[in-house]
XYZ file of C-alpha atoms in Angstrom:
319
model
C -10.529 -16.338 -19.786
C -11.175 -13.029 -17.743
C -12.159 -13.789 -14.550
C -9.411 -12.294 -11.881
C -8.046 -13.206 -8.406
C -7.549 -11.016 -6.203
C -5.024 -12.178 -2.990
C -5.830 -10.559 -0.075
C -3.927 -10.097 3.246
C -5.063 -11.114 6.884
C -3.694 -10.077 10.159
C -4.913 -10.969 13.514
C -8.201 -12.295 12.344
C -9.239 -9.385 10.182
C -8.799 -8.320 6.420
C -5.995 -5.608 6.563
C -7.522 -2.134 4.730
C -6.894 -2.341 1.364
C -9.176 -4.808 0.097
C -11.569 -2.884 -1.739
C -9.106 -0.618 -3.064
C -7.327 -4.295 -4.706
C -11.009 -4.965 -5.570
C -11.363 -2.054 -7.580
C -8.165 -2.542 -8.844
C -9.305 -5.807 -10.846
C -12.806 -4.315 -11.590
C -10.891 -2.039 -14.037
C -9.652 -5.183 -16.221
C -12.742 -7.018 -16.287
C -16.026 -7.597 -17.082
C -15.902 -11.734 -15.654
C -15.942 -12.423 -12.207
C -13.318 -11.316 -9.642
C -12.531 -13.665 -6.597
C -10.824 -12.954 -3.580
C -8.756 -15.609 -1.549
C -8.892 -15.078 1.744
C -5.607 -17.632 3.737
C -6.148 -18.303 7.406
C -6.261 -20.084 10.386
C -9.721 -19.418 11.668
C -12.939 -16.795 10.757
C -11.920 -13.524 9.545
C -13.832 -10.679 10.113
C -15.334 -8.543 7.448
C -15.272 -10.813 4.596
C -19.396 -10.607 4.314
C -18.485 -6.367 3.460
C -15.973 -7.947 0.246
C -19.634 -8.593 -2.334
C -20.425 -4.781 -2.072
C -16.737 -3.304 -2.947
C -16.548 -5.702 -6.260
C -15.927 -9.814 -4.871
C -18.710 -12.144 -6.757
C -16.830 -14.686 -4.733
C -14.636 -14.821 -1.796
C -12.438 -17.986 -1.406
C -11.429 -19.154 1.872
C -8.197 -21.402 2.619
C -7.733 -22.745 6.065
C -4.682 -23.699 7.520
C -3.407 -23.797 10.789
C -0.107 -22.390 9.723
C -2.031 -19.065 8.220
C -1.953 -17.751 11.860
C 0.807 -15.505 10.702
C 2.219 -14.951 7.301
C 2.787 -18.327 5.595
C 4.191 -17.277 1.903
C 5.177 -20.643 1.147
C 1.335 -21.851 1.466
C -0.140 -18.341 0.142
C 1.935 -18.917 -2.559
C 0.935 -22.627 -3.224
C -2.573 -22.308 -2.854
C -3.283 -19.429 -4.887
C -1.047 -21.096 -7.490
C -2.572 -24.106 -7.423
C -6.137 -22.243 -8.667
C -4.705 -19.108 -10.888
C -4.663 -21.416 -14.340
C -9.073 -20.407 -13.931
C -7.663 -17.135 -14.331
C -6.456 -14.164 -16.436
C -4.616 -12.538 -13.953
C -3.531 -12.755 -9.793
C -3.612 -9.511 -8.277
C -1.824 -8.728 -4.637
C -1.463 -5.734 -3.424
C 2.273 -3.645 -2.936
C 2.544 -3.571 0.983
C 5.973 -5.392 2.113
C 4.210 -8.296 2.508
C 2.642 -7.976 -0.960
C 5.971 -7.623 -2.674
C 7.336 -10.979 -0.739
C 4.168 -12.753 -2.274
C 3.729 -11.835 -5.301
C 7.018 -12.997 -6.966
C 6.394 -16.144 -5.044
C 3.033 -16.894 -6.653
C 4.397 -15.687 -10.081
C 6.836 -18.418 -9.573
C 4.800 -20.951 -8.249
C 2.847 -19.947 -11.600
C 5.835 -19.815 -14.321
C 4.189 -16.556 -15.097
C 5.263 -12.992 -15.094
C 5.161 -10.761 -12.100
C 4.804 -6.686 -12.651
C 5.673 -5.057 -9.364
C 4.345 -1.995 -7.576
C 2.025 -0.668 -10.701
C 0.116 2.251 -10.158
C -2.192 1.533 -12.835
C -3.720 -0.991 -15.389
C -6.293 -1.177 -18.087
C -6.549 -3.372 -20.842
C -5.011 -3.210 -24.098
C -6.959 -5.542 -26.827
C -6.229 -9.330 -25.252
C -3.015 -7.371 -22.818
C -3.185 -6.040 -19.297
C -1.522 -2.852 -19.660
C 0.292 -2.094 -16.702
C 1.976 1.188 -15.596
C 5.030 1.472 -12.974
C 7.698 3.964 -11.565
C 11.348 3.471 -12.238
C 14.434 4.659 -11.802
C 13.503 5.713 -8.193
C 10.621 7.376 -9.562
C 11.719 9.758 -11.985
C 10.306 7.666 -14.862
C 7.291 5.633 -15.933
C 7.114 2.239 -17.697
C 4.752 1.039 -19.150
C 4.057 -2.600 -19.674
C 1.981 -4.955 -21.927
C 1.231 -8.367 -19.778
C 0.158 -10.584 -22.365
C -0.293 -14.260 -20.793
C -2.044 -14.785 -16.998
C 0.397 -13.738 -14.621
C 1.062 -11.882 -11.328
C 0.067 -7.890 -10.520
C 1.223 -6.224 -7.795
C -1.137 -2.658 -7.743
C 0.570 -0.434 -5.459
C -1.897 0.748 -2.366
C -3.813 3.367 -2.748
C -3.733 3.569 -6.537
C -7.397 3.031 -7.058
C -10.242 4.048 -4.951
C -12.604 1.303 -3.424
C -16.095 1.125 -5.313
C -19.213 -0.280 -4.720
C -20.436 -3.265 -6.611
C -23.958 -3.309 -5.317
C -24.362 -7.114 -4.849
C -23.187 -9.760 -2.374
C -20.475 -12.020 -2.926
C -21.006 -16.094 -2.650
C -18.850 -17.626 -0.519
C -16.836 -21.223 -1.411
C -13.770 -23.156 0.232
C -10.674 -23.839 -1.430
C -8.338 -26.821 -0.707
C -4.764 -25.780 0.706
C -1.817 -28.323 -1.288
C 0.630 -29.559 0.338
C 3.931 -26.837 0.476
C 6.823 -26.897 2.728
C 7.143 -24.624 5.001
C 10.857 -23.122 3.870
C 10.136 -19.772 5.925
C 8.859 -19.384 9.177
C 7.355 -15.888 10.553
C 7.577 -16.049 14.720
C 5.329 -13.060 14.993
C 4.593 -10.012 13.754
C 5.835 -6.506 15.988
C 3.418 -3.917 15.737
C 4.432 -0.435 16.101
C 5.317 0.759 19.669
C 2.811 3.379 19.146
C 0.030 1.809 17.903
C -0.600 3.799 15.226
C -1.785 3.676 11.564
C 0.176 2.003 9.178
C 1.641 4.509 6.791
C 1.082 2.422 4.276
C -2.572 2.555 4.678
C -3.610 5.701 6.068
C -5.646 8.238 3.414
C -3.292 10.909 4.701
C 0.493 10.540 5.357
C 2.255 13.183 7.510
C 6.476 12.768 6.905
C 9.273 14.528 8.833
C 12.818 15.268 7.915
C 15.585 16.639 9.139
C 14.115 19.889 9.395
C 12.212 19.254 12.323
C 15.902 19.688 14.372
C 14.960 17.097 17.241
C 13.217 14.122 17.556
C 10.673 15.383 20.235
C 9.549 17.759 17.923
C 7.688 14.885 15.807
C 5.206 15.899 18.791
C 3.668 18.430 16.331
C 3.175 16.069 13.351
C 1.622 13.788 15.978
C -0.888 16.569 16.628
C -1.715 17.362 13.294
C -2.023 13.194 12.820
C -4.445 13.627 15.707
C -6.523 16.123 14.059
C -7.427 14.082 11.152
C -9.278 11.947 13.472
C -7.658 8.386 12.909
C -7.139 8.421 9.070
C -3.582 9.665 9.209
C -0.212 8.217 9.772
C 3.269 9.742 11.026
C 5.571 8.539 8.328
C 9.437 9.804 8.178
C 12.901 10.586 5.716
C 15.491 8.147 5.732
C 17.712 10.624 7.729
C 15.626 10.575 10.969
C 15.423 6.932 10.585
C 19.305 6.369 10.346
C 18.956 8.776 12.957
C 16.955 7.121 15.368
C 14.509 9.873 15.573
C 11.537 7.611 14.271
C 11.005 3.644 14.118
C 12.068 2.153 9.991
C 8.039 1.100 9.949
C 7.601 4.638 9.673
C 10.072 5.271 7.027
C 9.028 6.386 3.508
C 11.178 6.014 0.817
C 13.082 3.428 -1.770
C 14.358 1.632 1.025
C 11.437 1.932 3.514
C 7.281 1.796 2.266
C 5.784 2.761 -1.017
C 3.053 5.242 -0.072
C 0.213 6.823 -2.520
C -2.516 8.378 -0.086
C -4.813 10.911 -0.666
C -3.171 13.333 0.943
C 0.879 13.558 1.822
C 2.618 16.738 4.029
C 6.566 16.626 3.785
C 7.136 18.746 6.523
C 11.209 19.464 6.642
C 11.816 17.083 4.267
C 14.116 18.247 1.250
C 13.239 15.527 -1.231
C 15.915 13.199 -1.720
C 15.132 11.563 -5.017
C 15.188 8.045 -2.361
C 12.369 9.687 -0.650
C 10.281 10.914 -3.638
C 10.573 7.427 -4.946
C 8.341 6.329 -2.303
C 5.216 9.231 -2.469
C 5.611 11.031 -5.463
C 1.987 9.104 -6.475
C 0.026 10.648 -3.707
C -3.216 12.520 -4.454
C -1.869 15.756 -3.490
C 1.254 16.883 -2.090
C 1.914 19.431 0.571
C 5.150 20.603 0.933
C 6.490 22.821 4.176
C 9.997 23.969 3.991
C 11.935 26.769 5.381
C 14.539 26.358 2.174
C 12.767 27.695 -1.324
C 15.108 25.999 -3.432
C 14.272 22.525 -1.679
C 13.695 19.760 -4.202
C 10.726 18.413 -2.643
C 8.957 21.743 -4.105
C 9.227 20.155 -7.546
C 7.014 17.052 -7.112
C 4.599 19.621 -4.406
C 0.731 20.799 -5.426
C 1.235 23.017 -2.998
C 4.512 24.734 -1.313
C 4.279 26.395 1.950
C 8.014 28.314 2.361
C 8.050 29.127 5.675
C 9.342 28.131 9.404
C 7.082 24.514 10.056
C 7.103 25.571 13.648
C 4.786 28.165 12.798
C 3.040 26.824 9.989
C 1.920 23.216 11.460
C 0.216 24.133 15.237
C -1.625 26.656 12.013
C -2.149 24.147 10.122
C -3.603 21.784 12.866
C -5.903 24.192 14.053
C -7.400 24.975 10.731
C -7.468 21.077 10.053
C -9.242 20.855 13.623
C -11.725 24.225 12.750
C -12.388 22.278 9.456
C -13.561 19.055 11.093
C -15.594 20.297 13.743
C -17.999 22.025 10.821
Protein backbone atom coordinates (compact mmCIF):
# COMPACT_ATOMS: atom_id res chain seq x y z
CA UNK A 1 0.00 0.00 0.00
CA UNK A 2 1.41 3.48 -1.21
CA UNK A 3 -1.15 5.45 -2.36
CA UNK A 4 -1.41 8.84 -0.05
CA UNK A 5 -4.14 11.27 1.12
CA UNK A 6 -3.67 14.38 1.16
CA UNK A 7 -6.39 16.62 3.53
CA UNK A 8 -6.87 19.79 2.29
CA UNK A 9 -8.38 22.98 3.84
CA UNK A 10 -11.42 25.13 2.53
CA UNK A 11 -12.47 28.55 3.49
CA UNK A 12 -15.24 30.54 2.11
CA UNK A 13 -15.77 28.37 -0.88
CA UNK A 14 -12.20 28.19 -2.08
CA UNK A 15 -9.08 25.87 -1.46
CA UNK A 16 -6.86 27.96 0.97
CA UNK A 17 -3.05 28.32 -0.81
CA UNK A 18 -1.18 25.59 0.12
CA UNK A 19 -2.52 22.82 -1.73
CA UNK A 20 0.00 22.14 -4.18
CA UNK A 21 2.73 22.75 -1.91
CA UNK A 22 0.84 19.54 0.43
CA UNK A 23 0.64 17.94 -3.05
CA UNK A 24 4.15 17.99 -3.59
CA UNK A 25 4.67 17.14 -0.26
CA UNK A 26 3.19 13.47 -0.82
CA UNK A 27 4.66 13.26 -4.40
CA UNK A 28 8.03 12.90 -2.58
CA UNK A 29 6.87 9.49 -0.79
CA UNK A 30 5.29 7.94 -3.62
CA UNK A 31 5.14 6.50 -6.73
CA UNK A 32 0.97 5.24 -6.22
CA UNK A 33 -1.63 7.59 -6.47
CA UNK A 34 -2.14 10.65 -4.22
CA UNK A 35 -5.80 11.82 -3.41
CA UNK A 36 -6.95 14.89 -2.06
CA UNK A 37 -10.18 15.25 0.14
CA UNK A 38 -11.72 18.17 -0.34
CA UNK A 39 -14.80 18.73 3.05
CA UNK A 40 -17.55 21.20 2.29
CA UNK A 41 -20.76 22.52 2.15
CA UNK A 42 -21.15 23.45 -1.46
CA UNK A 43 -18.66 23.81 -4.89
CA UNK A 44 -15.27 24.89 -4.18
CA UNK A 45 -13.42 26.74 -6.46
CA UNK A 46 -10.19 25.65 -7.99
CA UNK A 47 -10.31 22.05 -7.41
CA UNK A 48 -10.18 21.37 -11.49
CA UNK A 49 -6.22 23.30 -11.03
CA UNK A 50 -5.46 20.15 -8.09
CA UNK A 51 -4.61 17.20 -11.41
CA UNK A 52 -1.75 19.53 -12.68
CA UNK A 53 0.13 20.21 -9.14
CA UNK A 54 0.19 16.19 -8.38
CA UNK A 55 -3.91 14.98 -7.38
CA UNK A 56 -4.79 11.72 -9.69
CA UNK A 57 -7.94 12.12 -7.70
CA UNK A 58 -9.69 14.69 -5.76
CA UNK A 59 -12.35 13.46 -3.23
CA UNK A 60 -15.19 15.54 -2.36
CA UNK A 61 -17.28 15.27 1.05
CA UNK A 62 -20.39 17.31 1.38
CA UNK A 63 -21.87 18.34 4.39
CA UNK A 64 -23.84 21.07 5.39
CA UNK A 65 -21.91 21.50 8.57
CA UNK A 66 -18.45 21.98 6.39
CA UNK A 67 -19.55 25.66 6.00
CA UNK A 68 -16.93 26.44 8.55
CA UNK A 69 -14.39 24.24 10.17
CA UNK A 70 -16.06 20.98 11.28
CA UNK A 71 -12.95 18.84 12.85
CA UNK A 72 -15.15 16.41 14.30
CA UNK A 73 -16.50 15.42 10.62
CA UNK A 74 -12.96 16.21 8.85
CA UNK A 75 -11.72 14.00 11.20
CA UNK A 76 -14.35 11.16 10.72
CA UNK A 77 -14.48 11.15 7.18
CA UNK A 78 -11.00 11.11 6.29
CA UNK A 79 -10.68 8.37 8.93
CA UNK A 80 -13.20 6.45 7.78
CA UNK A 81 -11.14 6.05 4.13
CA UNK A 82 -7.24 6.31 5.35
CA UNK A 83 -7.03 2.20 5.96
CA UNK A 84 -6.68 2.50 1.45
CA UNK A 85 -3.75 4.29 2.47
CA UNK A 86 -0.05 4.52 3.48
CA UNK A 87 -0.14 7.71 4.90
CA UNK A 88 -2.74 11.06 5.65
CA UNK A 89 -1.04 14.16 5.04
CA UNK A 90 -2.49 17.77 6.41
CA UNK A 91 -0.79 20.54 6.30
CA UNK A 92 0.77 22.68 9.70
CA UNK A 93 -1.49 25.89 9.63
CA UNK A 94 -3.46 26.21 13.15
CA UNK A 95 -6.11 24.58 11.73
CA UNK A 96 -3.86 21.77 10.43
CA UNK A 97 -2.40 21.08 13.82
CA UNK A 98 -6.17 20.85 15.42
CA UNK A 99 -6.84 18.14 12.63
CA UNK A 100 -4.32 16.20 12.34
CA UNK A 101 -4.10 14.65 15.87
CA UNK A 102 -7.80 14.26 15.48
CA UNK A 103 -7.61 12.07 12.38
CA UNK A 104 -4.53 10.22 13.87
CA UNK A 105 -6.91 9.37 16.57
CA UNK A 106 -9.82 8.67 14.76
CA UNK A 107 -7.12 6.30 12.98
CA UNK A 108 -5.25 4.62 16.15
CA UNK A 109 -2.25 5.68 14.19
CA UNK A 110 0.66 7.91 14.82
CA UNK A 111 0.66 11.60 14.19
CA UNK A 112 4.24 13.49 13.39
CA UNK A 113 3.63 17.19 13.78
CA UNK A 114 4.96 20.22 11.94
CA UNK A 115 7.77 18.18 9.74
CA UNK A 116 9.69 20.05 7.46
CA UNK A 117 10.60 17.17 5.49
CA UNK A 118 10.02 13.44 4.49
CA UNK A 119 11.35 10.81 2.20
CA UNK A 120 11.22 7.29 2.44
CA UNK A 121 13.36 5.00 4.22
CA UNK A 122 13.02 1.18 2.80
CA UNK A 123 9.08 0.33 3.86
CA UNK A 124 9.36 3.87 6.59
CA UNK A 125 8.32 7.44 5.97
CA UNK A 126 11.18 9.24 7.25
CA UNK A 127 10.11 12.30 8.71
CA UNK A 128 12.17 15.34 9.88
CA UNK A 129 10.98 18.03 12.65
CA UNK A 130 12.27 20.99 14.86
CA UNK A 131 12.45 20.67 18.59
CA UNK A 132 13.30 22.14 21.46
CA UNK A 133 11.95 25.51 20.11
CA UNK A 134 13.96 24.99 17.17
CA UNK A 135 17.37 24.60 18.17
CA UNK A 136 17.33 20.88 17.27
CA UNK A 137 16.19 18.41 14.62
CA UNK A 138 14.51 15.00 15.01
CA UNK A 139 14.30 12.80 12.94
CA UNK A 140 11.66 10.16 12.74
CA UNK A 141 11.01 6.69 11.16
CA UNK A 142 6.96 6.31 10.66
CA UNK A 143 6.67 2.80 10.08
CA UNK A 144 2.76 1.84 9.95
CA UNK A 145 0.00 4.32 7.97
CA UNK A 146 -0.46 7.17 10.06
CA UNK A 147 -0.90 10.98 10.21
CA UNK A 148 1.77 13.83 8.67
CA UNK A 149 1.54 17.14 9.38
CA UNK A 150 4.26 18.93 6.61
CA UNK A 151 4.77 22.30 7.84
CA UNK A 152 3.75 25.12 5.00
CA UNK A 153 5.99 26.07 2.81
CA UNK A 154 8.41 23.18 3.19
CA UNK A 155 8.11 21.93 -0.33
CA UNK A 156 7.54 23.81 -3.44
CA UNK A 157 4.31 23.10 -5.57
CA UNK A 158 5.12 21.00 -8.85
CA UNK A 159 3.49 20.21 -11.81
CA UNK A 160 2.17 16.79 -12.50
CA UNK A 161 1.19 17.30 -16.08
CA UNK A 162 -2.16 15.40 -16.06
CA UNK A 163 -5.70 15.99 -14.78
CA UNK A 164 -7.05 14.61 -11.78
CA UNK A 165 -10.51 12.37 -11.83
CA UNK A 166 -12.90 13.48 -9.69
CA UNK A 167 -15.16 10.95 -7.18
CA UNK A 168 -17.54 11.56 -4.05
CA UNK A 169 -16.95 10.26 -0.77
CA UNK A 170 -19.66 9.43 1.84
CA UNK A 171 -19.49 11.66 5.13
CA UNK A 172 -20.20 8.99 8.53
CA UNK A 173 -22.04 9.91 10.96
CA UNK A 174 -19.78 12.08 13.88
CA UNK A 175 -21.03 14.24 16.56
CA UNK A 176 -20.55 17.44 16.41
CA UNK A 177 -18.49 17.93 19.99
CA UNK A 178 -17.06 21.43 18.70
CA UNK A 179 -18.74 24.08 17.12
CA UNK A 180 -16.83 27.01 15.09
CA UNK A 181 -19.43 30.28 14.98
CA UNK A 182 -17.30 31.93 12.37
CA UNK A 183 -14.16 32.62 11.37
CA UNK A 184 -12.61 36.63 11.99
CA UNK A 185 -10.51 37.60 9.30
CA UNK A 186 -7.88 40.07 9.85
CA UNK A 187 -9.00 43.74 10.28
CA UNK A 188 -6.71 44.51 7.53
CA UNK A 189 -7.37 42.21 5.07
CA UNK A 190 -4.21 41.14 4.43
CA UNK A 191 -2.18 37.98 3.58
CA UNK A 192 -2.01 35.37 5.92
CA UNK A 193 1.49 35.13 7.27
CA UNK A 194 1.29 31.82 7.18
CA UNK A 195 0.98 31.71 3.52
CA UNK A 196 2.62 34.51 1.99
CA UNK A 197 6.14 33.59 -0.11
CA UNK A 198 7.63 36.51 1.78
CA UNK A 199 7.13 37.35 5.52
CA UNK A 200 8.05 40.86 6.76
CA UNK A 201 8.28 40.72 11.03
CA UNK A 202 8.68 43.68 13.42
CA UNK A 203 9.99 43.88 16.92
CA UNK A 204 10.50 46.05 19.38
CA UNK A 205 12.88 47.94 17.51
CA UNK A 206 10.54 49.65 15.46
CA UNK A 207 9.84 52.05 18.89
CA UNK A 208 6.01 52.70 18.03
CA UNK A 209 3.36 50.97 16.64
CA UNK A 210 2.65 53.49 13.75
CA UNK A 211 5.88 52.88 12.54
CA UNK A 212 4.74 49.25 11.23
CA UNK A 213 3.66 51.87 8.40
CA UNK A 214 7.08 51.17 6.78
CA UNK A 215 6.93 47.34 6.83
CA UNK A 216 3.47 47.89 5.35
CA UNK A 217 5.19 49.69 2.47
CA UNK A 218 7.77 47.37 1.84
CA UNK A 219 4.69 44.51 2.08
CA UNK A 220 3.20 46.73 -0.61
CA UNK A 221 6.09 46.59 -2.83
CA UNK A 222 6.14 42.94 -3.23
CA UNK A 223 2.95 43.29 -5.00
CA UNK A 224 0.51 40.98 -2.91
CA UNK A 225 2.85 38.01 -2.08
CA UNK A 226 3.94 39.34 1.27
CA UNK A 227 2.60 39.42 4.73
CA UNK A 228 3.25 41.80 7.89
CA UNK A 229 4.00 39.26 10.54
CA UNK A 230 5.29 40.42 14.22
CA UNK A 231 7.55 39.40 17.75
CA UNK A 232 5.71 38.34 20.61
CA UNK A 233 6.62 41.70 22.34
CA UNK A 234 4.55 43.97 20.01
CA UNK A 235 1.84 41.50 20.29
CA UNK A 236 1.72 41.53 24.21
CA UNK A 237 2.08 44.97 23.36
CA UNK A 238 -0.78 45.65 21.38
CA UNK A 239 1.19 47.08 18.61
CA UNK A 240 0.01 44.30 16.05
CA UNK A 241 -3.11 41.79 16.02
CA UNK A 242 -1.80 37.77 17.60
CA UNK A 243 -2.81 36.55 13.75
CA UNK A 244 0.17 38.34 12.91
CA UNK A 245 2.37 36.94 15.49
CA UNK A 246 5.31 34.63 14.62
CA UNK A 247 6.72 32.57 17.02
CA UNK A 248 6.27 29.25 19.43
CA UNK A 249 3.23 30.62 20.68
CA UNK A 250 1.85 32.37 17.55
CA UNK A 251 2.28 30.71 13.56
CA UNK A 252 4.94 28.45 12.23
CA UNK A 253 6.23 30.27 9.15
CA UNK A 254 8.82 28.84 6.35
CA UNK A 255 8.49 31.31 3.26
CA UNK A 256 10.75 32.01 0.73
CA UNK A 257 11.82 34.94 1.92
CA UNK A 258 11.67 36.34 5.83
CA UNK A 259 12.99 40.21 6.98
CA UNK A 260 13.24 40.50 10.91
CA UNK A 261 13.34 44.01 10.99
CA UNK A 262 14.04 45.09 14.92
CA UNK A 263 13.57 41.88 16.01
CA UNK A 264 16.41 40.48 18.40
CA UNK A 265 15.67 36.78 18.07
CA UNK A 266 14.22 35.40 21.04
CA UNK A 267 14.83 31.70 20.74
CA UNK A 268 10.43 31.77 21.00
CA UNK A 269 10.59 33.71 17.87
CA UNK A 270 13.25 31.75 15.91
CA UNK A 271 11.25 28.70 16.73
CA UNK A 272 8.69 29.86 14.43
CA UNK A 273 10.96 30.99 11.00
CA UNK A 274 14.21 29.70 11.43
CA UNK A 275 13.09 27.26 8.16
CA UNK A 276 12.59 30.10 5.80
CA UNK A 277 14.38 30.15 2.43
CA UNK A 278 16.46 33.00 3.29
CA UNK A 279 16.68 35.21 6.12
CA UNK A 280 17.18 38.92 6.24
CA UNK A 281 18.06 40.35 9.27
CA UNK A 282 17.97 44.42 10.05
CA UNK A 283 19.17 45.44 13.40
CA UNK A 284 20.68 48.45 14.86
CA UNK A 285 22.39 46.01 17.75
CA UNK A 286 25.46 43.75 16.13
CA UNK A 287 25.47 41.40 18.83
CA UNK A 288 21.59 40.66 18.27
CA UNK A 289 20.85 36.94 18.25
CA UNK A 290 18.70 36.99 15.35
CA UNK A 291 22.15 37.52 13.32
CA UNK A 292 22.94 33.88 14.07
CA UNK A 293 20.09 32.10 12.22
CA UNK A 294 20.42 35.43 9.29
CA UNK A 295 21.79 34.76 5.41
CA UNK A 296 22.14 38.07 5.43
CA UNK A 297 22.68 40.88 8.32
CA UNK A 298 22.06 44.42 7.62
CA UNK A 299 23.53 46.40 11.04
CA UNK A 300 22.21 49.52 10.70
CA UNK A 301 19.26 52.10 11.79
CA UNK A 302 15.86 50.19 9.94
CA UNK A 303 14.57 53.69 9.53
CA UNK A 304 17.04 54.20 6.99
CA UNK A 305 17.56 50.92 5.66
CA UNK A 306 13.73 49.84 4.87
CA UNK A 307 12.14 53.15 2.76
CA UNK A 308 15.99 51.79 0.90
CA UNK A 309 15.08 48.74 0.85
CA UNK A 310 11.48 49.35 -0.53
CA UNK A 311 12.59 51.38 -3.20
CA UNK A 312 15.13 48.98 -4.50
CA UNK A 313 12.40 46.15 -4.03
CA UNK A 314 10.01 48.62 -6.06
CA UNK A 315 13.11 49.55 -8.85
CA UNK A 316 13.48 45.69 -8.99
CA UNK A 317 9.86 44.95 -9.90
CA UNK A 318 9.18 47.51 -12.28
CA UNK A 319 12.19 45.84 -14.63
Amino acid sequence: MTDILVVLEVRDGALRKGAGELLAAARRITDGSVDALVCSAGAVNGLDALGAVGADRVLTALHPDFATYCPDGIAATAASIASSYRAVLVAATATGKDLGPRIAARMNAPCAMDVTSLDMNGNAIRVVRPVYAGKALQTLDVSSSGVIVVRPGAYPAGQHGRPGATAAVNVPSFTRRLEVAAVRKSDKGALDVAEARVVISGGRGLGDPKNFALLDELAAAFGGEAAVGASRAVVDAGWAEHGAQVGQTGKTVAPELYIAVGISGAIQHLAGMRTAKVIVAINRDKDAPIFKVADYGIVGDLFEVVPALTAAVKQARAH
